[in-house]
Amino acid sequence: FQHKEDMRSGATHREIILRGLDSQIDAAAKLIKSHTNNNTISKSNEKSFSNDVKTKLLLLPYEVCGRVIGRGGHVIKDIIAKTGCMEN
C-alpha cells in the first residue's frame, strides 16, 4: 500500500496504490471498500512488475481516508496482514 499526498487546491480524493498478486489486490480492495461503505473509485492503470506482481490504483474520497487508515494505522496494518499486499 502506498498513498500519494495530493495537496492540490480543490482535490477531493487521495490515491491509494495496491501492490501484490491479483488475489491479494482483490482482497485488499474488498476490505478497503467495506471500511468506506463502497465509497472508492478503481482506476485501471495497472502495472506489472513481474509475471505475477501488479499494482492497482484506488481513489478514496478524503472524508473516508481515516476509516481506512484507522487509529495509529491499525486498520491499514490489519488489511496488509490479512491480504499480503506489499507496502511500497
mmCIF file of N, CA and C in Angstrom:
data_model
loop_
_atom_site.group_PDB
_atom_site.id
_atom_site.type_symbol
_atom_site.label_atom_id
_atom_site.label_comp_id
_atom_site.label_asym_id
_atom_site.label_seq_id
_atom_site.Cartn_x
_atom_site.Cartn_y
_atom_site.Cartn_z
ATOM 1 N N PHE A 1 0.839 -1.178 0.000
ATOM 2 C CA PHE A 1 0.000 0.000 0.000
ATOM 3 C C PHE A 1 0.876 1.231 0.000
ATOM 4 N N GLN A 2 0.442 2.193 -0.711
ATOM 5 C CA GLN A 2 1.123 3.484 -0.705
ATOM 6 C C GLN A 2 0.050 4.529 -0.962
ATOM 7 N N HIS A 3 0.121 5.615 -0.253
ATOM 8 C CA HIS A 3 -0.812 6.694 -0.563
ATOM 9 C C HIS A 3 -0.019 7.885 -1.054
ATOM 10 N N LYS A 4 -0.609 8.560 -1.996
ATOM 11 C CA LYS A 4 0.034 9.739 -2.567
ATOM 12 C C LYS A 4 -0.626 10.971 -1.980
ATOM 13 N N GLU A 5 0.182 11.827 -1.420
ATOM 14 C CA GLU A 5 -0.339 13.099 -0.920
ATOM 15 C C GLU A 5 -0.711 13.954 -2.121
ATOM 16 N N ASP A 6 -1.910 14.457 -2.123
ATOM 17 C CA ASP A 6 -2.341 15.332 -3.200
ATOM 18 C C ASP A 6 -2.818 16.623 -2.560
ATOM 19 N N MET A 7 -1.946 17.572 -2.522
ATOM 20 C CA MET A 7 -2.240 18.822 -1.830
ATOM 21 C C MET A 7 -2.736 19.900 -2.783
ATOM 22 N N ARG A 8 -3.081 19.505 -4.013
ATOM 23 C CA ARG A 8 -3.605 20.494 -4.947
ATOM 24 C C ARG A 8 -4.869 21.113 -4.372
ATOM 25 N N SER A 9 -5.020 22.351 -4.594
ATOM 26 C CA SER A 9 -6.215 23.046 -4.143
ATOM 27 C C SER A 9 -7.426 22.437 -4.822
ATOM 28 N N GLY A 10 -8.422 22.101 -4.043
ATOM 29 C CA GLY A 10 -9.652 21.550 -4.589
ATOM 30 C C GLY A 10 -9.644 20.046 -4.780
ATOM 31 N N ALA A 11 -8.549 19.360 -4.444
ATOM 32 C CA ALA A 11 -8.511 17.907 -4.591
ATOM 33 C C ALA A 11 -9.523 17.281 -3.641
ATOM 34 N N THR A 12 -10.249 16.295 -4.132
ATOM 35 C CA THR A 12 -11.295 15.666 -3.325
ATOM 36 C C THR A 12 -10.994 14.214 -2.994
ATOM 37 N N HIS A 13 -9.966 13.646 -3.627
ATOM 38 C CA HIS A 13 -9.636 12.240 -3.420
ATOM 39 C C HIS A 13 -8.153 12.058 -3.136
ATOM 40 N N ARG A 14 -7.838 10.956 -2.485
ATOM 41 C CA ARG A 14 -6.453 10.552 -2.257
ATOM 42 C C ARG A 14 -6.226 9.243 -3.002
ATOM 43 N N GLU A 15 -5.071 9.132 -3.646
ATOM 44 C CA GLU A 15 -4.733 7.918 -4.383
ATOM 45 C C GLU A 15 -4.116 6.893 -3.456
ATOM 46 N N ILE A 16 -4.590 5.654 -3.557
ATOM 47 C CA ILE A 16 -4.039 4.523 -2.814
ATOM 48 C C ILE A 16 -3.538 3.521 -3.842
ATOM 49 N N ILE A 17 -2.279 3.128 -3.730
ATOM 50 C CA ILE A 17 -1.700 2.167 -4.659
ATOM 51 C C ILE A 17 -1.607 0.816 -3.958
ATOM 52 N N LEU A 18 -2.241 -0.194 -4.551
ATOM 53 C CA LEU A 18 -2.193 -1.558 -4.036
ATOM 54 C C LEU A 18 -1.180 -2.333 -4.873
ATOM 55 N N ARG A 19 -0.318 -3.112 -4.230
ATOM 56 C CA ARG A 19 0.706 -3.869 -4.946
ATOM 57 C C ARG A 19 0.740 -5.287 -4.425
ATOM 58 N N GLY A 20 0.643 -6.250 -5.343
ATOM 59 C CA GLY A 20 0.690 -7.657 -4.957
ATOM 60 C C GLY A 20 0.156 -8.529 -6.080
ATOM 61 N N LEU A 21 -0.180 -9.755 -5.735
ATOM 62 C CA LEU A 21 -0.795 -10.668 -6.690
ATOM 63 C C LEU A 21 -2.237 -10.244 -6.915
ATOM 64 N N ASP A 22 -2.816 -10.673 -8.024
ATOM 65 C CA ASP A 22 -4.205 -10.317 -8.314
ATOM 66 C C ASP A 22 -5.129 -10.642 -7.151
ATOM 67 N N SER A 23 -4.979 -11.828 -6.579
ATOM 68 C CA SER A 23 -5.851 -12.237 -5.470
ATOM 69 C C SER A 23 -5.647 -11.357 -4.239
ATOM 70 N N GLN A 24 -4.412 -10.947 -3.973
ATOM 71 C CA GLN A 24 -4.126 -10.072 -2.836
ATOM 72 C C GLN A 24 -4.721 -8.687 -3.052
ATOM 73 N N ILE A 25 -4.569 -8.169 -4.260
ATOM 74 C CA ILE A 25 -5.116 -6.849 -4.579
ATOM 75 C C ILE A 25 -6.628 -6.864 -4.480
ATOM 76 N N ASP A 26 -7.257 -7.904 -5.012
ATOM 77 C CA ASP A 26 -8.718 -8.012 -4.954
ATOM 78 C C ASP A 26 -9.200 -8.075 -3.507
ATOM 79 N N ALA A 27 -8.509 -8.859 -2.675
ATOM 80 C CA ALA A 27 -8.892 -8.978 -1.269
ATOM 81 C C ALA A 27 -8.718 -7.646 -0.535
ATOM 82 N N ALA A 28 -7.617 -6.958 -0.792
ATOM 83 C CA ALA A 28 -7.366 -5.670 -0.135
ATOM 84 C C ALA A 28 -8.404 -4.634 -0.581
ATOM 85 N N ALA A 29 -8.706 -4.590 -1.871
ATOM 86 C CA ALA A 29 -9.700 -3.638 -2.371
ATOM 87 C C ALA A 29 -11.061 -3.910 -1.742
ATOM 88 N N LYS A 30 -11.402 -5.176 -1.592
ATOM 89 C CA LYS A 30 -12.688 -5.544 -0.977
ATOM 90 C C LYS A 30 -12.739 -5.081 0.480
ATOM 91 N N LEU A 31 -11.661 -5.284 1.228
ATOM 92 C CA LEU A 31 -11.629 -4.840 2.628
ATOM 93 C C LEU A 31 -11.677 -3.313 2.726
ATOM 94 N N ILE A 32 -10.962 -2.641 1.851
ATOM 95 C CA ILE A 32 -10.992 -1.170 1.852
ATOM 96 C C ILE A 32 -12.400 -0.686 1.573
ATOM 97 N N LYS A 33 -13.041 -1.269 0.589
ATOM 98 C CA LYS A 33 -14.411 -0.874 0.248
ATOM 99 C C LYS A 33 -15.364 -1.121 1.414
ATOM 100 N N SER A 34 -15.134 -2.191 2.171
ATOM 101 C CA SER A 34 -16.012 -2.469 3.312
ATOM 102 C C SER A 34 -15.855 -1.412 4.407
ATOM 103 N N HIS A 35 -14.669 -0.830 4.524
ATOM 104 C CA HIS A 35 -14.431 0.220 5.528
ATOM 105 C C HIS A 35 -14.915 1.588 5.058
ATOM 106 N N THR A 36 -15.227 1.713 3.767
ATOM 107 C CA THR A 36 -15.647 3.007 3.225
ATOM 108 C C THR A 36 -17.079 2.966 2.707
ATOM 109 N N ASN A 37 -17.815 1.912 3.063
ATOM 110 C CA ASN A 37 -19.181 1.743 2.553
ATOM 111 C C ASN A 37 -19.210 1.806 1.030
ATOM 112 N N ASN A 38 -18.247 1.113 0.406
ATOM 113 C CA ASN A 38 -18.112 1.059 -1.061
ATOM 114 C C ASN A 38 -17.882 2.423 -1.694
ATOM 115 N N ASN A 39 -17.307 3.335 -0.939
ATOM 116 C CA ASN A 39 -17.081 4.686 -1.417
ATOM 117 C C ASN A 39 -15.651 4.840 -1.953
ATOM 118 N N THR A 40 -15.301 4.011 -2.947
ATOM 119 C CA THR A 40 -13.993 4.102 -3.596
ATOM 120 C C THR A 40 -14.192 4.088 -5.098
ATOM 121 N N ILE A 41 -13.183 4.530 -5.809
ATOM 122 C CA ILE A 41 -13.206 4.509 -7.261
ATOM 123 C C ILE A 41 -11.958 3.768 -7.719
ATOM 124 N N SER A 42 -12.137 2.701 -8.478
ATOM 125 C CA SER A 42 -10.995 1.984 -9.028
ATOM 126 C C SER A 42 -10.569 2.640 -10.321
ATOM 127 N N LYS A 43 -9.277 2.750 -10.486
ATOM 128 C CA LYS A 43 -8.733 3.224 -11.756
ATOM 129 C C LYS A 43 -8.010 2.051 -12.389
ATOM 130 N N SER A 44 -8.014 2.002 -13.672
ATOM 131 C CA SER A 44 -7.489 0.823 -14.351
ATOM 132 C C SER A 44 -6.080 1.011 -14.881
ATOM 133 N N ASN A 45 -5.257 1.748 -14.181
ATOM 134 C CA ASN A 45 -3.881 1.875 -14.658
ATOM 135 C C ASN A 45 -2.998 0.856 -13.942
ATOM 136 N N GLU A 46 -3.265 -0.413 -14.201
ATOM 137 C CA GLU A 46 -2.493 -1.486 -13.582
ATOM 138 C C GLU A 46 -1.138 -1.594 -14.267
ATOM 139 N N LYS A 47 -0.134 -1.923 -13.474
ATOM 140 C CA LYS A 47 1.214 -2.111 -13.994
ATOM 141 C C LYS A 47 1.733 -3.435 -13.465
ATOM 142 N N SER A 48 2.513 -4.124 -14.268
ATOM 143 C CA SER A 48 3.115 -5.385 -13.853
ATOM 144 C C SER A 48 4.586 -5.169 -13.548
ATOM 145 N N PHE A 49 5.036 -5.700 -12.407
ATOM 146 C CA PHE A 49 6.453 -5.628 -12.036
ATOM 147 C C PHE A 49 7.171 -6.918 -12.384
ATOM 148 N N SER A 50 6.442 -8.004 -12.394
ATOM 149 C CA SER A 50 6.970 -9.307 -12.779
ATOM 150 C C SER A 50 5.797 -10.066 -13.368
ATOM 151 N N ASN A 51 5.935 -11.361 -13.504
ATOM 152 C CA ASN A 51 4.836 -12.152 -14.063
ATOM 153 C C ASN A 51 3.579 -12.076 -13.218
ATOM 154 N N ASP A 52 3.719 -11.970 -11.913
ATOM 155 C CA ASP A 52 2.561 -12.043 -11.033
ATOM 156 C C ASP A 52 2.270 -10.762 -10.259
ATOM 157 N N VAL A 53 3.291 -9.985 -9.921
ATOM 158 C CA VAL A 53 3.105 -8.809 -9.080
ATOM 159 C C VAL A 53 2.609 -7.637 -9.926
ATOM 160 N N LYS A 54 1.511 -7.042 -9.455
ATOM 161 C CA LYS A 54 0.907 -5.921 -10.177
ATOM 162 C C LYS A 54 0.591 -4.801 -9.205
ATOM 163 N N THR A 55 0.247 -3.658 -9.743
ATOM 164 C CA THR A 55 -0.251 -2.557 -8.918
ATOM 165 C C THR A 55 -1.614 -2.133 -9.453
ATOM 166 N N LYS A 56 -2.425 -1.606 -8.557
ATOM 167 C CA LYS A 56 -3.731 -1.072 -8.928
ATOM 168 C C LYS A 56 -3.957 0.200 -8.133
ATOM 169 N N LEU A 57 -4.560 1.164 -8.763
ATOM 170 C CA LEU A 57 -4.801 2.455 -8.140
ATOM 171 C C LEU A 57 -6.257 2.571 -7.728
ATOM 172 N N LEU A 58 -6.487 2.965 -6.476
ATOM 173 C CA LEU A 58 -7.824 3.277 -5.980
ATOM 174 C C LEU A 58 -7.857 4.752 -5.615
ATOM 175 N N LEU A 59 -8.987 5.370 -5.792
ATOM 176 C CA LEU A 59 -9.180 6.740 -5.337
ATOM 177 C C LEU A 59 -10.139 6.717 -4.161
ATOM 178 N N LEU A 60 -9.729 7.334 -3.066
ATOM 179 C CA LEU A 60 -10.566 7.418 -1.868
ATOM 180 C C LEU A 60 -10.939 8.869 -1.616
ATOM 181 N N PRO A 61 -12.213 9.139 -1.407
ATOM 182 C CA PRO A 61 -12.580 10.490 -1.001
ATOM 183 C C PRO A 61 -11.898 10.819 0.324
ATOM 184 N N TYR A 62 -11.445 12.058 0.473
ATOM 185 C CA TYR A 62 -10.735 12.445 1.687
ATOM 186 C C TYR A 62 -11.516 12.121 2.957
ATOM 187 N N GLU A 63 -12.844 12.251 2.901
ATOM 188 C CA GLU A 63 -13.628 12.053 4.123
ATOM 189 C C GLU A 63 -13.633 10.613 4.622
ATOM 190 N N VAL A 64 -13.196 9.632 3.809
ATOM 191 C CA VAL A 64 -13.176 8.242 4.275
ATOM 192 C C VAL A 64 -11.760 7.720 4.530
ATOM 193 N N CYS A 65 -10.744 8.519 4.261
ATOM 194 C CA CYS A 65 -9.361 8.056 4.437
ATOM 195 C C CYS A 65 -9.065 7.628 5.868
ATOM 196 N N GLY A 66 -9.589 8.349 6.836
ATOM 197 C CA GLY A 66 -9.356 7.995 8.238
ATOM 198 C C GLY A 66 -9.891 6.623 8.594
ATOM 199 N N ARG A 67 -10.991 6.226 7.984
ATOM 200 C CA ARG A 67 -11.554 4.892 8.251
ATOM 201 C C ARG A 67 -10.653 3.789 7.717
ATOM 202 N N VAL A 68 -9.978 4.052 6.619
ATOM 203 C CA VAL A 68 -9.092 3.051 6.029
ATOM 204 C C VAL A 68 -7.776 2.971 6.780
ATOM 205 N N ILE A 69 -7.271 4.098 7.245
ATOM 206 C CA ILE A 69 -6.009 4.113 7.995
ATOM 207 C C ILE A 69 -6.223 3.600 9.406
ATOM 208 N N GLY A 70 -7.242 4.094 10.089
ATOM 209 C CA GLY A 70 -7.508 3.685 11.467
ATOM 210 C C GLY A 70 -6.576 4.371 12.446
ATOM 211 N N ARG A 71 -6.956 4.329 13.702
ATOM 212 C CA ARG A 71 -6.140 4.949 14.750
ATOM 213 C C ARG A 71 -4.781 4.273 14.820
ATOM 214 N N GLY A 72 -3.737 5.064 14.671
ATOM 215 C CA GLY A 72 -2.380 4.530 14.721
ATOM 216 C C GLY A 72 -2.056 3.589 13.567
ATOM 217 N N GLY A 73 -2.856 3.647 12.495
ATOM 218 C CA GLY A 73 -2.621 2.771 11.350
ATOM 219 C C GLY A 73 -3.130 1.359 11.537
ATOM 220 N N HIS A 74 -3.936 1.142 12.585
ATOM 221 C CA HIS A 74 -4.394 -0.205 12.919
ATOM 222 C C HIS A 74 -5.143 -0.878 11.766
ATOM 223 N N VAL A 75 -6.060 -0.183 11.136
ATOM 224 C CA VAL A 75 -6.885 -0.791 10.085
ATOM 225 C C VAL A 75 -6.043 -1.146 8.870
ATOM 226 N N ILE A 76 -5.229 -0.219 8.412
ATOM 227 C CA ILE A 76 -4.429 -0.479 7.216
ATOM 228 C C ILE A 76 -3.409 -1.593 7.473
ATOM 229 N N LYS A 77 -2.843 -1.642 8.669
ATOM 230 C CA LYS A 77 -1.908 -2.721 9.009
ATOM 231 C C LYS A 77 -2.618 -4.061 9.024
ATOM 232 N N ASP A 78 -3.859 -4.086 9.502
ATOM 233 C CA ASP A 78 -4.647 -5.311 9.527
ATOM 234 C C ASP A 78 -4.966 -5.777 8.100
ATOM 235 N N ILE A 79 -5.300 -4.844 7.234
ATOM 236 C CA ILE A 79 -5.585 -5.184 5.823
ATOM 237 C C ILE A 79 -4.338 -5.769 5.168
ATOM 238 N N ILE A 80 -3.176 -5.174 5.424
ATOM 239 C CA ILE A 80 -1.925 -5.679 4.871
ATOM 240 C C ILE A 80 -1.650 -7.097 5.381
ATOM 241 N N ALA A 81 -1.838 -7.307 6.679
ATOM 242 C CA ALA A 81 -1.587 -8.619 7.261
ATOM 243 C C ALA A 81 -2.546 -9.685 6.704
ATOM 244 N N LYS A 82 -3.806 -9.331 6.544
ATOM 245 C CA LYS A 82 -4.802 -10.294 6.063
ATOM 246 C C LYS A 82 -4.649 -10.625 4.588
ATOM 247 N N THR A 83 -4.193 -9.662 3.788
ATOM 248 C CA THR A 83 -4.191 -9.860 2.341
ATOM 249 C C THR A 83 -2.814 -10.173 1.758
ATOM 250 N N GLY A 84 -1.772 -9.745 2.448
ATOM 251 C CA GLY A 84 -0.428 -9.951 1.912
ATOM 252 C C GLY A 84 -0.009 -8.901 0.898
ATOM 253 N N CYS A 85 -0.828 -7.874 0.692
ATOM 254 C CA CYS A 85 -0.419 -6.777 -0.186
ATOM 255 C C CYS A 85 0.851 -6.165 0.372
ATOM 256 N N MET A 86 1.725 -5.740 -0.520
ATOM 257 C CA MET A 86 3.014 -5.204 -0.098
ATOM 258 C C MET A 86 2.938 -3.706 0.134
ATOM 259 N N GLU A 87 3.734 -3.254 1.095
ATOM 260 C CA GLU A 87 3.909 -1.827 1.302
ATOM 261 C C GLU A 87 5.002 -1.334 0.380
ATOM 262 N N ASN A 88 4.777 -0.185 -0.201
ATOM 263 C CA ASN A 88 5.810 0.426 -1.048
ATOM 264 C C ASN A 88 6.650 1.363 -0.240
#
